[in-house]
């Protein structure tokens, strides 16, 4: 009788430890999502800021300046529900303006243009990496949250279901292929 009771207690403690470990793992994944989202937001803000700076620097033609400035401003001011669309539109505007190597070369020839294109190329290159890291974190948390044990024992608590950040982040060819931009 006592041996059976001891085995039941051991089994319950083992199950409790396993559930506690799973809840801790889920909590760490949620913290990683928060950190990766903050890093993604910082990279998106940096890209929009550099784009606005370049648009107002006077090195671009007026039409390109207006297009880039408006797209960058919209991306910076977008509400969370519309942020993915606004960021995608900024990517499209960057591709429209810097799709040709000749445009990048013209900007580089202007005073301060070399530094501006280098900074923009770096910002454009970092956004897809930050987005991939964030989406990988979201994917891992979603996979764990789909397990029955997490749902049955409500191990996720009241944390919202993690959402991936889906946007068009393809870099303009002329900026992506810049020598020395790696």
Tab-separated table of C-alpha atoms in Angstrom:
chain	number	residue	atom	x	y	z
A	1	UNK	CA	0.000	0.000	0.000
A	2	UNK	CA	2.704	2.479	0.956
A	3	UNK	CA	4.862	1.479	-2.008
A	4	UNK	CA	1.984	2.220	-4.382
A	5	UNK	CA	1.396	5.569	-2.697
A	6	UNK	CA	5.093	6.425	-3.008
A	7	UNK	CA	5.070	5.565	-6.719
A	8	UNK	CA	1.984	7.720	-7.265
A	9	UNK	CA	3.643	10.643	-5.469
A	10	UNK	CA	6.845	10.168	-7.500
A	11	UNK	CA	4.850	10.065	-10.740
A	12	UNK	CA	2.909	13.219	-9.797
A	13	UNK	CA	6.130	15.046	-8.873
A	14	UNK	CA	7.717	13.967	-12.183
A	15	UNK	CA	4.685	15.156	-14.131
A	16	UNK	CA	4.681	18.425	-12.174
A	17	UNK	CA	8.377	18.973	-12.890
A	18	UNK	CA	7.861	18.242	-16.573
A	19	UNK	CA	4.921	20.668	-16.798
A	20	UNK	CA	6.901	23.298	-14.911
A	21	UNK	CA	9.848	22.856	-17.284
A	22	UNK	CA	7.509	23.138	-20.298
A	23	UNK	CA	5.900	26.302	-18.892
A	24	UNK	CA	9.372	27.784	-18.317
A	25	UNK	CA	10.388	26.909	-21.854
A	26	UNK	CA	7.255	28.544	-23.210
A	27	UNK	CA	7.930	31.629	-21.096
A	28	UNK	CA	11.484	31.847	-22.476
A	29	UNK	CA	10.130	31.541	-26.028
A	30	UNK	CA	7.691	34.377	-25.369
A	31	UNK	CA	10.522	36.503	-23.969
A	32	UNK	CA	12.564	35.703	-27.085
A	33	UNK	CA	9.623	36.786	-29.250
A	34	UNK	CA	9.409	40.082	-27.374
A	35	UNK	CA	13.144	40.675	-27.792
A	36	UNK	CA	13.157	39.741	-31.465
A	37	UNK	CA	10.135	41.956	-32.121
A	38	UNK	CA	11.909	44.876	-30.440
A	39	UNK	CA	14.964	44.228	-32.622
A	40	UNK	CA	12.772	44.048	-35.731
A	41	UNK	CA	11.029	47.298	-34.791
A	42	UNK	CA	14.421	48.950	-34.310
A	43	UNK	CA	15.632	47.788	-37.734
A	44	UNK	CA	12.410	48.913	-39.423
A	45	UNK	CA	12.649	52.299	-37.726
A	46	UNK	CA	16.296	52.616	-38.738
A	47	UNK	CA	15.461	51.805	-42.357
A	48	UNK	CA	12.634	54.359	-42.415
A	49	UNK	CA	14.800	57.001	-40.731
A	50	UNK	CA	17.702	56.519	-43.139
A	51	UNK	CA	15.270	56.618	-46.055
A	52	UNK	CA	13.702	59.862	-44.819
A	53	UNK	CA	17.144	61.355	-44.257
A	54	UNK	CA	18.191	60.439	-47.786
A	55	UNK	CA	14.896	61.728	-49.225
A	56	UNK	CA	15.386	65.132	-47.599
A	57	UNK	CA	19.121	65.399	-48.336
A	58	UNK	CA	18.635	66.788	-51.837
A	59	UNK	CA	20.715	64.121	-53.596
A	60	UNK	CA	17.676	62.508	-55.235
A	61	UNK	CA	15.432	63.961	-57.896
A	62	UNK	CA	12.227	65.564	-56.496
A	63	UNK	CA	9.882	62.734	-57.553
A	64	UNK	CA	12.053	60.055	-55.961
A	65	UNK	CA	12.473	62.186	-52.829
A	66	UNK	CA	8.711	62.619	-52.434
A	67	UNK	CA	8.025	58.926	-53.072
A	68	UNK	CA	10.610	57.776	-50.536
A	69	UNK	CA	9.703	60.394	-47.939
A	70	UNK	CA	5.995	59.572	-48.063
A	71	UNK	CA	6.582	55.819	-47.906
A	72	UNK	CA	9.048	56.167	-45.010
A	73	UNK	CA	6.748	58.548	-43.149
A	74	UNK	CA	3.801	56.183	-43.610
A	75	UNK	CA	5.904	53.268	-42.329
A	76	UNK	CA	6.971	55.212	-39.235
A	77	UNK	CA	3.454	56.430	-38.445
A	78	UNK	CA	1.534	53.236	-39.260
A	79	UNK	CA	-0.718	51.696	-36.655
A	80	UNK	CA	0.215	48.157	-35.627
A	81	UNK	CA	-2.641	46.670	-37.703
A	82	UNK	CA	-1.331	48.310	-40.892
A	83	UNK	CA	2.397	48.191	-40.210
A	84	UNK	CA	3.162	45.189	-42.427
A	85	UNK	CA	1.494	46.866	-45.413
A	86	UNK	CA	3.246	50.194	-44.803
A	87	UNK	CA	6.645	48.510	-44.466
A	88	UNK	CA	6.006	46.526	-47.656
A	89	UNK	CA	5.147	49.749	-49.461
A	90	UNK	CA	8.437	51.260	-48.261
A	91	UNK	CA	10.271	48.228	-49.671
A	92	UNK	CA	8.486	48.693	-52.989
A	93	UNK	CA	9.340	52.408	-53.043
A	94	UNK	CA	12.999	51.628	-52.345
A	95	UNK	CA	13.021	49.097	-55.190
A	96	UNK	CA	11.350	51.615	-57.509
A	97	UNK	CA	13.932	54.307	-56.767
A	98	UNK	CA	17.032	52.141	-56.396
A	99	UNK	CA	16.171	49.414	-58.884
A	100	UNK	CA	18.752	50.751	-61.322
A	101	UNK	CA	22.455	50.862	-60.587
A	102	UNK	CA	22.616	54.231	-62.362
A	103	UNK	CA	20.416	55.821	-59.679
A	104	UNK	CA	22.631	54.495	-56.894
A	105	UNK	CA	25.735	55.746	-58.705
A	106	UNK	CA	24.146	59.194	-59.131
A	107	UNK	CA	23.401	59.350	-55.401
A	108	UNK	CA	26.940	58.182	-54.541
A	109	UNK	CA	28.436	60.996	-56.646
A	110	UNK	CA	26.587	63.689	-54.672
A	111	UNK	CA	28.272	65.102	-51.550
A	112	UNK	CA	27.568	62.681	-48.706
A	113	UNK	CA	25.968	60.235	-51.108
A	114	UNK	CA	28.491	57.450	-50.590
A	115	UNK	CA	27.851	57.422	-46.854
A	116	UNK	CA	24.065	57.698	-47.311
A	117	UNK	CA	23.868	54.768	-49.733
A	118	UNK	CA	26.105	52.675	-47.487
A	119	UNK	CA	23.910	53.385	-44.494
A	120	UNK	CA	20.746	52.651	-46.472
A	121	UNK	CA	22.197	49.412	-47.865
A	122	UNK	CA	23.081	48.268	-44.341
A	123	UNK	CA	19.618	49.148	-43.037
A	124	UNK	CA	17.890	47.405	-45.941
A	125	UNK	CA	20.045	44.298	-45.466
A	126	UNK	CA	19.317	44.009	-41.717
A	127	UNK	CA	15.516	44.079	-41.973
A	128	UNK	CA	15.095	40.596	-43.547
A	129	UNK	CA	17.492	39.085	-41.004
A	130	UNK	CA	15.594	40.617	-38.068
A	131	UNK	CA	12.264	39.543	-39.550
A	132	UNK	CA	13.469	35.971	-40.086
A	133	UNK	CA	14.768	35.769	-36.515
A	134	UNK	CA	11.440	37.057	-35.169
A	135	UNK	CA	9.389	34.695	-37.325
A	136	UNK	CA	11.572	31.733	-36.291
A	137	UNK	CA	10.870	32.584	-32.629
A	138	UNK	CA	7.153	32.807	-33.365
A	139	UNK	CA	7.224	29.471	-35.196
A	140	UNK	CA	8.910	27.744	-32.233
A	141	UNK	CA	6.417	29.161	-29.731
A	142	UNK	CA	3.463	28.220	-31.925
A	143	UNK	CA	4.750	24.665	-32.265
A	144	UNK	CA	5.008	24.310	-28.501
A	145	UNK	CA	1.617	25.926	-27.903
A	146	UNK	CA	-0.043	23.400	-30.231
A	147	UNK	CA	0.866	20.500	-27.924
A	148	UNK	CA	-2.039	19.060	-25.962
A	149	UNK	CA	-0.261	19.332	-22.627
A	150	UNK	CA	0.145	23.093	-23.105
A	151	UNK	CA	-3.527	23.546	-24.008
A	152	UNK	CA	-4.928	21.167	-21.377
A	153	UNK	CA	-2.927	22.623	-18.503
A	154	UNK	CA	-3.108	26.183	-19.875
A	155	UNK	CA	0.643	26.572	-19.630
A	156	UNK	CA	0.632	29.636	-21.883
A	157	UNK	CA	-1.409	31.540	-19.337
A	158	UNK	CA	-2.919	34.697	-20.792
A	159	UNK	CA	-0.129	35.371	-23.262
A	160	UNK	CA	-1.487	36.286	-26.695
A	161	UNK	CA	-0.950	33.826	-29.509
A	162	UNK	CA	2.285	34.884	-31.236
A	163	UNK	CA	1.910	36.403	-34.683
A	164	UNK	CA	4.541	36.401	-37.403
A	165	UNK	CA	5.495	39.639	-39.166
A	166	UNK	CA	4.881	39.133	-42.867
A	167	UNK	CA	6.065	41.821	-45.241
A	168	UNK	CA	7.812	42.365	-48.546
A	169	UNK	CA	11.424	42.893	-47.511
A	170	UNK	CA	13.165	42.237	-50.804
A	171	UNK	CA	16.091	44.620	-51.145
A	172	UNK	CA	16.589	46.800	-54.224
A	173	UNK	CA	18.981	44.983	-56.545
A	174	UNK	CA	21.297	47.963	-56.920
A	175	UNK	CA	21.661	48.369	-53.138
A	176	UNK	CA	21.931	44.663	-52.392
A	177	UNK	CA	24.733	44.172	-54.899
A	178	UNK	CA	26.812	47.130	-53.723
A	179	UNK	CA	30.458	46.203	-53.408
A	180	UNK	CA	31.546	46.550	-49.818
A	181	UNK	CA	27.982	46.427	-48.501
A	182	UNK	CA	28.502	42.977	-47.050
